[in-house]
Amino acid sequence: MSGAESGNARAQCPYCGVGCGLDLKPPAEPDGSWTARGDRQHPSSLGQVCIKGATVGETLDRGRLTTPLYRERTDQPFTPIDWETAFQILVRQIQKVRAELGPQGLAMYGSGQFLTEDYYLAQKLFKGALGSNNFDANSRLCMSSAVSGYARSLGSDGPPCCYDDLDLADTVFVIGANIAECHPVLFQRLVKRHRKRQDPDELRVVVVDPRETATIGIADHYLAIHPGTDLVLLHGIGHLLLKQAAIDHSFIEEATEGFSACAALLQEWTPSRVAQLCGISEEQLQELAQLWGRSRAVLSLWSMGVNQSAEGSATVSGIINLHLLTGQIGRPGAGPFSLTGQPNAMGGREAGGLAQLLPGYRAVAEPTHRAELERHWGLAPGAISAEPGLDVWRQIEAMERDQLGLWWVAATNPLVSLPSLDRVRAAVARCPLVVLSEAYVGTETEAVAHLVLPAAQWSEKAGVMTNSERRVTLCSAFRAPPGEARPDWAVFAELGRRLGFVELFSYGSSAEVYDEFTACTRGRLCDQGGLSHQLLAEHGPQQWPFPLGTPPGGGVSRLYTEGRFPTPSGRARFLADQPLGLAEPPDDDYPLVLTVGRHLSQWHTMTRTGKVERLLAMEPEPLLEVHPDDAELAGLREGGLALISSRRGSLTATVTITRRIRPGTVFLPMHWGAAQATPCEANRLMHELGCPISKQPELKAAAVCLEPVDA
Ligand SMILES: Nc1nc2c(c(=O)[nH]1)N[C@H]1C(S)=C(S)[C@@H](COP(=O)(O)OP(=O)(O)OC[C@H]3O[C@@H](n4cnc5c(=O)[nH]c(N)nc54)[C@H](O)[C@@H]3O)O[C@H]1N2
Ligand SMILES: Nc1nc2c(c(=O)[nH]1)N[C@H]1C(S)=C(S)[C@@H](COP(=O)(O)OP(=O)(O)OC[C@H]3O[C@@H](n4cnc5c(=O)[nH]c(N)nc54)[C@H](O)[C@@H]3O)O[C@H]1N2
Ligand code: SF4
Ligand SMILES: [Mo]
């Protein structure tokens, strides 16, 4: 561990998918907190951190769960129990459900905040041992459209770019991402370059977002499109690239397929039609297409404004289409770069962390992939079900039909983060055993649980995370877990043994779990066969692919540099998807689009960041952002209360009137759930309709109306 002071620890930051390295120093006094600063040795962040990473030490001890808790009914108080009793309850219910409903009656909903080892064992328990593919994760709400978009366009998941591309691109195209607040260290890297540029042609930044967020601070071109018109915009750019003959014929010829069908579709998306639908001018569109066409290296960055859409997968493919048209992929500074949300959303994808996936970027639907995992796990042929698992919304629907006898939530807080929250609450109330693995006391999901298992969290368990640029960091265990709290992976392993799968779940450490996982990635795109906890501890974070025998530092920074793709033909695919727009467009009754997103200072449902005074002071309360025109129409005033209603319910919030949002669109933050002092359950208003390919709900848009609430 070169460079760290003695007693210090190193880990990847447990917040966003930038995955900065942290250098952590033990508390000076017995009751003090660990202090965090940027790890200069970490190649992804080179010593940089944002305020959340810097304050993480203050969050670790406050309000922790220390023993398992149980109650038979959710209107009763919890009683502390021991782990022995907790495991008995789990084993009894699992056996009962298997007998009465079959393995399909069991489901788990995990998280991109799992370590890879947690993920891998949760997988193995459900998909391998229990024979149910009903393991899904909150990545369904987050990265699912990126996963399916990459797979349909390029043949496999896996962002092809790296952070150095931020220094090498001459055009950075930011679409549906507020990197200033959500990926701050990457934003600062761009800010520095932007400030230092001698000539605007060195670096031009484009931002596409219906809200004028802090990211606009570095935008040379800002397009405030109507929500849900991203694919129209992308096709409009493609149309003009074709017309200007600014396309890379030899790349298209040698490395792609499906060009003619896509070109035919792009012909339909004329500038006047696109400009009108997106709510921008034709000149803005022309400028954008010219910029793209003449750029040496275009880097696209996107996040939830793209993925959380009824056409999320199509929009991701629409971005990739433009990169294929212009040969802007597999080169320094160029490529379609999906920014991951959670610290280990990437590791989850590698470990098979969605209901349709198996470890090693494999698919449940592929018989050869199932057979490979059955051999790897020493299971009989056919042990892994061919039936695709239930994604999280299908899990909710299964509870509505009394088809789930156990719903296990781990490292996520769905009673804040799922859409249609009232419907979720009613569905979950029907499930006979709701289990929650959680680190903190008093979450919204605890309120609907029967059995609560105290989790050892980041800093208290060793394991790996993969950040957005495919870099794997070992997070060491440098503090003792409070009370009886245990690592999630260890709970899954113990349960597996108690269910009779002793050989499948006997591990001496998480390092052994990781070794078993990396062995099944050999020969796959996400090959980590050469990685181990030991190598990562000795040589620091490494990028994959990292096959067996790779020397430290020898991982790959960019994929597809040879112009070959992991499709059957070796060619990347153009896709020709017709834009469909929002699943719930505004109408006369609900004339506005509500969009829901994040603030710099808070992390999701505030279980950690809500405990840090400095962070709370930055955004003390949830505010509804409204454009002056809409405020006037609805009779709202600054600082007054508004009743916001959708087809699913109503809530009140304090109004802030701002020109930084486009007329017709209003914004609420996602953070303040029912357990906060000033609750603002935005997801009670949102709907669950989503992308038919990725099953990712359209968490960025629902139709609402506003009225003033008299004081
Ligand atoms: N501070 C902080 N950082 C975080 C997180 C956090 O909770 N707090 N969470 C992490 C996670 S898990 C994630 S997934 C990422 C999310 O990172 P981002 O996706 O960057 O964040 P959001 O605020 O959810 O949404 C981004 C933007 O999408 C815009 N948008 C809404 N509708 C549309 C549309 O139709 N088209 C376009 N082009 N844009 C639209 C919104 O106005 C918003 O500014 O952040 C990660 N980083
Ligand atoms: N409308 C709308 N809804 C959204 C979004 C949006 O943009 N708009 N964004 C969506 C996205 S992208 C995401 S990622 C989700 C995030 O939503 P959630 O996943 O629900 O939010 P978190 O607060 O991160 O929940 C993680 C929980 O795990 C606990 N935890 C932390 N570490 C551990 C651990 O090691 N083990 C265990 N067992 N528990 C642990 C934390 O205390 C916390 O309660 O929200 C989604 N919902
Ligand atoms: S940018 Fe993301 S990973 Fe880096 S310190 Fe901030 S929250 Fe942590
Ligand atoms: Mo996310």
Short mmCIF file of C-alpha atoms in Angstrom, two decimals, residues 231-628:
data_model
loop_
_atom_site.label_atom_id
_atom_site.label_comp_id
_atom_site.label_asym_id
_atom_site.label_seq_id
_atom_site.Cartn_x
_atom_site.Cartn_y
_atom_site.Cartn_z
CA LEU A 231 -34.20 10.39 -29.31
CA VAL A 232 -35.79 12.92 -31.66
CA LEU A 233 -32.82 15.24 -31.10
CA LEU A 234 -30.31 12.44 -31.73
CA HIS A 235 -32.07 11.40 -34.94
CA GLY A 236 -32.11 15.06 -35.99
CA ILE A 237 -28.33 15.26 -35.53
CA GLY A 238 -27.95 12.00 -37.47
CA HIS A 239 -30.10 13.38 -40.29
CA LEU A 240 -27.84 16.40 -40.67
CA LEU A 241 -24.63 14.36 -40.40
CA LEU A 242 -25.86 12.28 -43.33
CA LYS A 243 -26.86 15.38 -45.27
CA GLN A 244 -23.52 17.08 -44.64
CA ALA A 245 -21.75 13.87 -45.65
CA ALA A 246 -19.94 14.13 -42.33
CA ILE A 247 -19.94 10.37 -41.84
CA ASP A 248 -17.12 7.85 -41.72
CA HIS A 249 -17.80 5.58 -44.70
CA SER A 250 -14.89 3.24 -44.14
CA PHE A 251 -15.76 2.68 -40.47
CA ILE A 252 -19.41 2.05 -41.37
CA GLU A 253 -18.35 -0.36 -44.13
CA GLU A 254 -15.79 -2.29 -42.08
CA ALA A 255 -17.15 -2.29 -38.55
CA THR A 256 -20.95 -1.98 -38.56
CA GLU A 257 -24.20 -3.47 -39.82
CA GLY A 258 -27.74 -2.13 -40.21
CA PHE A 259 -26.69 1.22 -41.72
CA SER A 260 -29.25 1.42 -44.51
CA ALA A 261 -32.31 0.86 -42.30
CA CYS A 262 -31.00 3.45 -39.85
CA ALA A 263 -30.20 5.95 -42.64
CA ALA A 264 -33.73 5.51 -44.01
CA LEU A 265 -35.18 6.31 -40.59
CA LEU A 266 -32.91 9.31 -40.09
CA GLN A 267 -34.16 10.77 -43.42
CA GLU A 268 -37.56 11.26 -41.80
CA TRP A 269 -36.19 13.45 -38.98
CA THR A 270 -35.89 16.77 -40.76
CA PRO A 271 -34.56 19.82 -38.90
CA SER A 272 -37.90 21.61 -38.83
CA ARG A 273 -39.71 18.61 -37.39
CA VAL A 274 -36.98 17.94 -34.81
CA ALA A 275 -36.66 21.57 -33.74
CA GLN A 276 -40.38 21.88 -33.25
CA LEU A 277 -40.73 18.65 -31.22
CA CYS A 278 -37.69 19.36 -29.05
CA GLY A 279 -38.56 23.02 -28.50
CA ILE A 280 -35.25 24.35 -29.84
CA SER A 281 -34.32 26.38 -32.92
CA GLU A 282 -33.18 24.88 -36.24
CA GLU A 283 -29.98 26.93 -35.93
CA GLN A 284 -29.17 25.26 -32.60
CA LEU A 285 -29.59 21.88 -34.22
CA GLN A 286 -27.49 22.83 -37.26
CA GLU A 287 -24.70 24.11 -35.00
CA LEU A 288 -24.73 20.91 -33.02
CA ALA A 289 -24.54 18.70 -36.10
CA GLN A 290 -21.73 20.81 -37.57
CA LEU A 291 -19.83 20.61 -34.31
CA TRP A 292 -20.22 16.84 -34.16
CA GLY A 293 -19.30 16.45 -37.82
CA ARG A 294 -16.06 18.43 -37.62
CA SER A 295 -14.87 17.18 -34.22
CA ARG A 296 -11.75 15.10 -33.93
CA ALA A 297 -13.00 13.24 -30.85
CA VAL A 298 -16.55 13.31 -29.47
CA LEU A 299 -17.22 11.93 -26.01
CA SER A 300 -20.87 11.46 -25.01
CA LEU A 301 -21.69 11.38 -21.30
CA TRP A 302 -25.15 10.43 -20.15
CA SER A 303 -26.97 9.39 -17.02
CA MET A 304 -30.58 9.31 -15.75
CA GLY A 305 -32.08 11.90 -18.12
CA VAL A 306 -31.50 9.24 -20.79
CA ASN A 307 -31.79 5.93 -18.94
CA GLN A 308 -34.94 6.66 -16.89
CA SER A 309 -37.19 6.86 -19.89
CA ALA A 310 -39.85 4.77 -21.61
CA GLU A 311 -37.45 4.69 -24.55
CA GLY A 312 -34.24 4.51 -22.52
CA SER A 313 -32.67 1.62 -24.44
CA ALA A 314 -33.57 3.19 -27.78
CA THR A 315 -32.07 6.52 -26.69
CA VAL A 316 -28.83 4.84 -25.62
CA SER A 317 -28.73 3.15 -29.03
CA GLY A 318 -29.52 6.53 -30.61
CA ILE A 319 -26.39 7.97 -28.96
CA ILE A 320 -24.32 4.98 -30.10
CA ASN A 321 -25.71 5.34 -33.66
CA LEU A 322 -24.11 8.80 -33.89
CA HIS A 323 -20.77 7.44 -32.69
CA LEU A 324 -20.93 4.65 -35.27
CA LEU A 325 -21.94 7.04 -38.08
CA THR A 326 -18.85 9.14 -37.43
CA GLY A 327 -16.42 6.41 -36.31
CA GLN A 328 -16.23 8.11 -32.90
CA ILE A 329 -15.53 5.00 -30.81
CA GLY A 330 -12.51 2.96 -29.78
CA ARG A 331 -10.21 5.99 -30.13
CA PRO A 332 -8.67 8.29 -27.50
CA GLY A 333 -11.19 10.92 -26.43
CA ALA A 334 -14.10 9.35 -28.33
CA GLY A 335 -17.01 7.10 -27.46
CA PRO A 336 -20.40 6.61 -25.82
CA PHE A 337 -19.65 6.77 -22.09
CA SER A 338 -22.47 5.92 -19.68
CA LEU A 339 -21.81 7.41 -16.23
CA THR A 340 -22.79 4.94 -13.56
CA GLY A 341 -24.80 6.11 -10.61
CA GLN A 342 -23.90 3.98 -7.64
CA PRO A 343 -20.42 3.08 -6.46
CA ASN A 344 -20.67 -0.54 -7.60
CA ALA A 345 -23.41 -0.52 -10.21
CA MET A 346 -20.72 -1.76 -12.59
CA GLY A 347 -19.67 -4.64 -10.34
CA GLY A 348 -23.31 -5.63 -10.05
CA ARG A 349 -23.65 -5.89 -13.81
CA GLU A 350 -20.47 -8.00 -13.95
CA ALA A 351 -21.77 -10.30 -11.21
CA GLY A 352 -25.16 -10.84 -12.88
CA GLY A 353 -27.04 -8.37 -10.70
CA LEU A 354 -30.28 -8.05 -12.67
CA ALA A 355 -33.06 -10.61 -13.09
CA GLN A 356 -32.13 -11.39 -16.73
CA LEU A 357 -28.36 -11.66 -16.11
CA LEU A 358 -25.88 -14.25 -14.89
CA PRO A 359 -22.32 -13.52 -13.69
CA GLY A 360 -19.67 -12.65 -16.30
CA TYR A 361 -21.97 -10.58 -18.56
CA ARG A 362 -24.05 -13.68 -19.24
CA ALA A 363 -27.79 -13.98 -19.83
CA VAL A 364 -30.36 -16.27 -18.20
CA ALA A 365 -31.98 -16.68 -21.63
CA GLU A 366 -28.81 -18.28 -23.11
CA PRO A 367 -28.75 -22.06 -22.53
CA THR A 368 -24.94 -22.17 -22.92
CA HIS A 369 -24.54 -19.43 -20.32
CA ARG A 370 -26.72 -21.30 -17.83
CA ALA A 371 -24.73 -24.48 -18.47
CA GLU A 372 -21.43 -22.63 -17.90
CA LEU A 373 -22.60 -21.38 -14.51
CA GLU A 374 -24.05 -24.76 -13.56
CA ARG A 375 -20.63 -26.30 -14.19
CA HIS A 376 -18.89 -23.49 -12.35
CA TRP A 377 -21.13 -23.97 -9.32
CA GLY A 378 -21.08 -27.77 -9.50
CA LEU A 379 -24.86 -27.98 -10.02
CA ALA A 380 -26.84 -30.52 -12.01
CA PRO A 381 -27.69 -29.53 -15.59
CA GLY A 382 -30.95 -27.59 -15.59
CA ALA A 383 -30.54 -26.38 -12.00
CA ILE A 384 -30.62 -22.74 -13.13
CA SER A 385 -34.15 -21.96 -14.23
CA ALA A 386 -34.66 -21.00 -17.88
CA GLU A 387 -37.48 -18.75 -16.73
CA PRO A 388 -36.37 -15.12 -16.63
CA GLY A 389 -36.54 -13.64 -13.15
CA LEU A 390 -38.96 -10.96 -12.02
CA ASP A 391 -37.60 -7.43 -12.32
CA VAL A 392 -38.49 -5.24 -9.34
CA TRP A 393 -41.77 -3.94 -10.71
CA ARG A 394 -42.83 -7.50 -11.62
CA GLN A 395 -41.94 -8.40 -7.99
CA ILE A 396 -44.34 -5.69 -6.79
CA GLU A 397 -47.05 -7.02 -9.11
CA ALA A 398 -46.41 -10.57 -7.89
CA MET A 399 -47.04 -9.35 -4.32
CA GLU A 400 -50.30 -7.78 -5.47
CA ARG A 401 -51.35 -11.25 -6.64
CA ASP A 402 -50.11 -12.97 -3.45
CA GLN A 403 -47.49 -14.81 -5.46
CA LEU A 404 -44.49 -13.89 -3.30
CA GLY A 405 -44.04 -15.51 0.10
CA LEU A 406 -40.77 -13.73 0.88
CA TRP A 407 -39.46 -10.38 -0.35
CA TRP A 408 -35.94 -9.62 0.73
CA VAL A 409 -34.68 -6.06 0.32
CA ALA A 410 -30.97 -5.41 0.79
CA ALA A 411 -28.96 -2.16 0.61
CA THR A 412 -31.73 -0.14 -0.98
CA ASN A 413 -34.69 1.84 0.32
CA PRO A 414 -37.51 1.12 -2.15
CA LEU A 415 -40.22 2.78 -0.03
CA VAL A 416 -38.63 6.03 -1.19
CA SER A 417 -37.05 5.16 -4.51
CA LEU A 418 -39.65 3.08 -6.39
CA PRO A 419 -42.35 4.85 -8.42
CA SER A 420 -46.08 4.65 -7.58
CA LEU A 421 -45.23 4.49 -3.88
CA ASP A 422 -48.82 4.14 -2.64
CA ARG A 423 -49.28 1.10 -4.85
CA VAL A 424 -45.93 -0.28 -3.69
CA ARG A 425 -46.94 0.14 -0.04
CA ALA A 426 -50.23 -1.70 -0.60
CA ALA A 427 -48.53 -4.53 -2.50
CA VAL A 428 -45.78 -5.04 0.06
CA ALA A 429 -48.36 -5.17 2.88
CA ARG A 430 -49.66 -8.43 1.34
CA CYS A 431 -46.33 -10.23 1.55
CA PRO A 432 -46.09 -12.60 4.55
CA LEU A 433 -42.37 -12.05 5.19
CA VAL A 434 -40.59 -8.84 4.22
CA VAL A 435 -36.90 -8.98 5.11
CA LEU A 436 -34.66 -5.91 5.15
CA SER A 437 -30.87 -5.98 5.27
CA GLU A 438 -29.94 -2.42 6.25
CA ALA A 439 -27.21 -0.52 8.02
CA TYR A 440 -29.27 2.26 9.64
CA VAL A 441 -32.25 2.50 12.00
CA GLY A 442 -35.56 4.00 10.94
CA THR A 443 -35.66 3.88 7.14
CA GLU A 444 -38.94 4.06 5.24
CA THR A 445 -38.54 0.42 4.20
CA GLU A 446 -38.05 -0.65 7.82
CA ALA A 447 -41.62 0.54 8.39
CA VAL A 448 -42.94 -2.24 6.10
CA ALA A 449 -40.52 -5.01 7.17
CA HIS A 450 -41.02 -7.98 9.49
CA LEU A 451 -37.41 -9.07 9.84
CA VAL A 452 -34.55 -6.55 9.89
CA LEU A 453 -30.95 -7.76 9.57
CA PRO A 454 -28.20 -5.34 10.67
CA ALA A 455 -25.61 -4.94 7.91
CA ALA A 456 -21.92 -4.28 8.25
CA GLN A 457 -21.44 -1.55 5.66
CA TRP A 458 -18.57 -0.13 3.60
CA SER A 459 -15.52 0.31 5.87
CA GLU A 460 -16.59 -2.71 7.96
CA LYS A 461 -16.33 -5.42 5.28
CA ALA A 462 -13.68 -6.12 2.64
CA GLY A 463 -14.51 -6.46 -1.01
CA VAL A 464 -14.31 -4.83 -4.41
CA MET A 465 -16.19 -2.21 -6.36
CA THR A 466 -15.90 -1.31 -10.06
CA ASN A 467 -16.30 2.33 -11.07
CA SER A 468 -17.61 3.85 -14.33
CA GLU A 469 -14.30 3.44 -16.15
CA ARG A 470 -14.12 -0.32 -15.42
CA ARG A 471 -11.61 0.17 -12.62
CA VAL A 472 -11.74 -2.27 -9.73
CA THR A 473 -10.76 -1.05 -6.26
CA LEU A 474 -10.39 -3.15 -3.14
CA CYS A 475 -12.23 -1.54 -0.25
CA SER A 476 -10.65 -2.72 2.94
CA ALA A 477 -12.38 -3.40 6.26
CA PHE A 478 -10.83 -0.80 8.54
CA ARG A 479 -13.48 -0.45 11.27
CA ALA A 480 -15.36 -3.01 13.35
CA PRO A 481 -19.07 -3.35 12.57
CA PRO A 482 -21.38 -2.12 15.34
CA GLY A 483 -22.93 -4.75 17.61
CA GLU A 484 -24.06 -7.85 15.77
CA ALA A 485 -23.97 -6.34 12.27
CA ARG A 486 -22.66 -8.72 9.60
CA PRO A 487 -21.53 -8.34 5.98
CA ASP A 488 -24.31 -9.11 3.48
CA TRP A 489 -22.20 -11.74 1.68
CA ALA A 490 -21.59 -13.59 4.96
CA VAL A 491 -25.34 -13.64 5.72
CA PHE A 492 -26.13 -15.06 2.25
CA ALA A 493 -23.41 -17.72 2.67
CA GLU A 494 -24.59 -18.76 6.12
CA LEU A 495 -28.18 -19.01 4.93
CA GLY A 496 -27.04 -21.09 1.96
CA ARG A 497 -25.29 -23.53 4.30
CA ARG A 498 -28.31 -23.70 6.60
CA LEU A 499 -30.50 -24.51 3.60
CA GLY A 500 -28.27 -27.53 2.99
CA PHE A 501 -25.93 -26.17 0.30
CA VAL A 502 -22.89 -26.54 2.50
CA GLU A 503 -20.28 -27.04 -0.23
CA LEU A 504 -21.65 -24.24 -2.36
CA PHE A 505 -21.36 -21.68 0.42
CA SER A 506 -18.26 -22.51 2.47
CA TYR A 507 -15.86 -19.59 2.30
CA GLY A 508 -13.12 -18.50 4.66
CA SER A 509 -13.19 -14.87 3.49
CA SER A 510 -14.59 -12.48 0.89
CA ALA A 511 -11.27 -12.88 -0.98
CA GLU A 512 -12.29 -16.50 -1.67
CA VAL A 513 -15.68 -15.37 -2.89
CA TYR A 514 -13.96 -12.94 -5.25
CA ASP A 515 -11.65 -15.66 -6.58
CA GLU A 516 -14.64 -17.83 -7.43
CA PHE A 517 -16.28 -14.91 -9.20
CA THR A 518 -13.23 -13.89 -11.23
CA ALA A 519 -12.76 -17.48 -12.38
CA CYS A 520 -16.16 -17.38 -14.10
CA THR A 521 -15.31 -14.17 -15.97
CA ARG A 522 -12.41 -15.78 -17.87
CA GLY A 523 -12.74 -15.32 -21.60
CA ARG A 524 -15.66 -12.92 -21.20
CA LEU A 525 -15.53 -9.20 -22.07
CA CYS A 526 -15.37 -8.33 -18.35
CA ASP A 527 -12.49 -10.77 -17.78
CA GLN A 528 -11.02 -10.28 -14.29
CA GLY A 529 -9.28 -13.64 -14.20
CA GLY A 530 -5.98 -12.05 -13.21
CA LEU A 531 -7.37 -10.03 -10.30
CA SER A 532 -7.47 -10.96 -6.63
CA HIS A 533 -7.78 -9.11 -3.35
CA GLN A 534 -4.07 -9.65 -2.87
CA LEU A 535 -3.08 -8.16 -6.21
CA LEU A 536 -5.40 -5.18 -5.66
CA ALA A 537 -4.01 -4.66 -2.15
CA GLU A 538 -0.41 -4.76 -3.37
CA HIS A 539 -0.71 -2.90 -6.66
CA GLY A 540 -3.78 -0.71 -6.23
CA PRO A 541 -6.88 -0.37 -8.45
CA GLN A 542 -6.88 -2.04 -11.89
CA GLN A 543 -9.02 -1.72 -15.02
CA TRP A 544 -10.59 -4.70 -16.70
CA PRO A 545 -10.34 -6.60 -19.00
CA PHE A 546 -7.56 -8.08 -16.86
CA PRO A 547 -7.10 -11.72 -17.95
CA LEU A 548 -4.96 -14.17 -16.01
CA GLY A 549 -1.29 -13.29 -16.47
CA THR A 550 -1.85 -9.56 -16.99
CA PRO A 551 0.87 -7.55 -15.22
CA PRO A 552 -0.26 -4.92 -12.66
CA GLY A 553 -1.29 -1.79 -14.52
CA GLY A 554 -1.80 -3.83 -17.69
CA GLY A 555 -5.59 -3.59 -17.81
CA VAL A 556 -7.30 -2.03 -20.81
CA SER A 557 -8.32 1.63 -20.85
CA ARG A 558 -10.44 1.49 -24.03
CA LEU A 559 -12.53 -1.26 -25.55
CA TYR A 560 -13.06 -1.87 -29.28
CA THR A 561 -9.86 -0.17 -30.48
CA GLU A 562 -9.62 -2.73 -33.32
CA GLY A 563 -13.11 -1.99 -34.63
CA ARG A 564 -14.34 -5.48 -33.70
CA PHE A 565 -17.39 -5.89 -31.45
CA PRO A 566 -18.75 -8.81 -29.39
CA THR A 567 -21.70 -9.47 -31.74
CA PRO A 568 -21.96 -12.72 -33.73
CA SER A 569 -20.70 -10.93 -36.88
CA GLY A 570 -18.08 -8.89 -35.01
CA ARG A 571 -19.83 -5.72 -36.23
CA ALA A 572 -21.54 -3.03 -34.18
CA ARG A 573 -25.22 -2.54 -34.99
CA PHE A 574 -27.07 0.54 -36.10
CA LEU A 575 -30.57 0.51 -34.65
CA ALA A 576 -33.57 2.18 -36.20
CA ASP A 577 -36.00 2.98 -33.36
CA GLN A 578 -38.93 5.34 -33.94
CA PRO A 579 -39.18 7.93 -31.15
CA LEU A 580 -42.32 7.46 -29.07
CA GLY A 581 -42.04 10.23 -26.48
CA LEU A 582 -43.16 10.16 -22.86
CA ALA A 583 -45.21 7.28 -21.47
CA GLU A 584 -47.47 9.79 -19.70
CA PRO A 585 -47.46 12.99 -21.76
CA PRO A 586 -48.99 16.14 -20.26
CA ASP A 587 -52.63 16.88 -21.16
CA ASP A 588 -55.38 19.35 -20.25
CA ASP A 589 -55.90 17.89 -16.78
CA TYR A 590 -52.22 17.41 -15.95
CA PRO A 591 -50.50 20.02 -18.10
CA LEU A 592 -46.98 19.95 -16.62
CA VAL A 593 -44.15 17.43 -16.64
CA LEU A 594 -42.69 16.70 -13.19
CA THR A 595 -39.07 15.63 -13.28
CA VAL A 596 -37.30 14.26 -10.20
CA GLY A 597 -33.56 14.30 -9.56
CA ARG A 598 -30.69 15.07 -7.21
CA HIS A 599 -28.81 17.73 -5.29
CA LEU A 600 -25.04 17.85 -4.83
CA SER A 601 -25.25 17.64 -1.04
CA GLN A 602 -27.54 14.63 -0.61
CA TRP A 603 -27.24 10.96 -1.44
CA HIS A 604 -30.54 9.30 -2.40
CA THR A 605 -32.70 8.63 0.65
CA MET A 606 -30.42 10.51 3.07
CA THR A 607 -29.63 7.60 5.38
CA ARG A 608 -25.98 8.74 5.42
CA THR A 609 -25.80 12.30 4.07
CA GLY A 610 -28.88 13.35 6.07
CA LYS A 611 -26.76 12.90 9.22
CA VAL A 612 -24.11 15.48 8.27
CA GLU A 613 -24.99 19.04 9.35
CA ARG A 614 -22.74 20.64 6.73
CA LEU A 615 -24.54 18.79 3.97
CA LEU A 616 -28.02 19.44 5.37
CA ALA A 617 -27.26 23.15 5.52
CA MET A 618 -26.59 23.20 1.75
CA GLU A 619 -30.19 22.20 0.85
CA PRO A 620 -32.19 22.48 4.08
CA GLU A 621 -35.58 21.54 2.59
CA PRO A 622 -37.14 20.08 -0.54
CA LEU A 623 -38.30 22.76 -3.00
CA LEU A 624 -40.52 22.58 -6.06
CA GLU A 625 -38.84 24.44 -8.95
CA VAL A 626 -41.34 26.24 -11.19
CA HIS A 627 -40.83 28.59 -14.15
CA PRO A 628 -42.35 32.10 -13.64
#
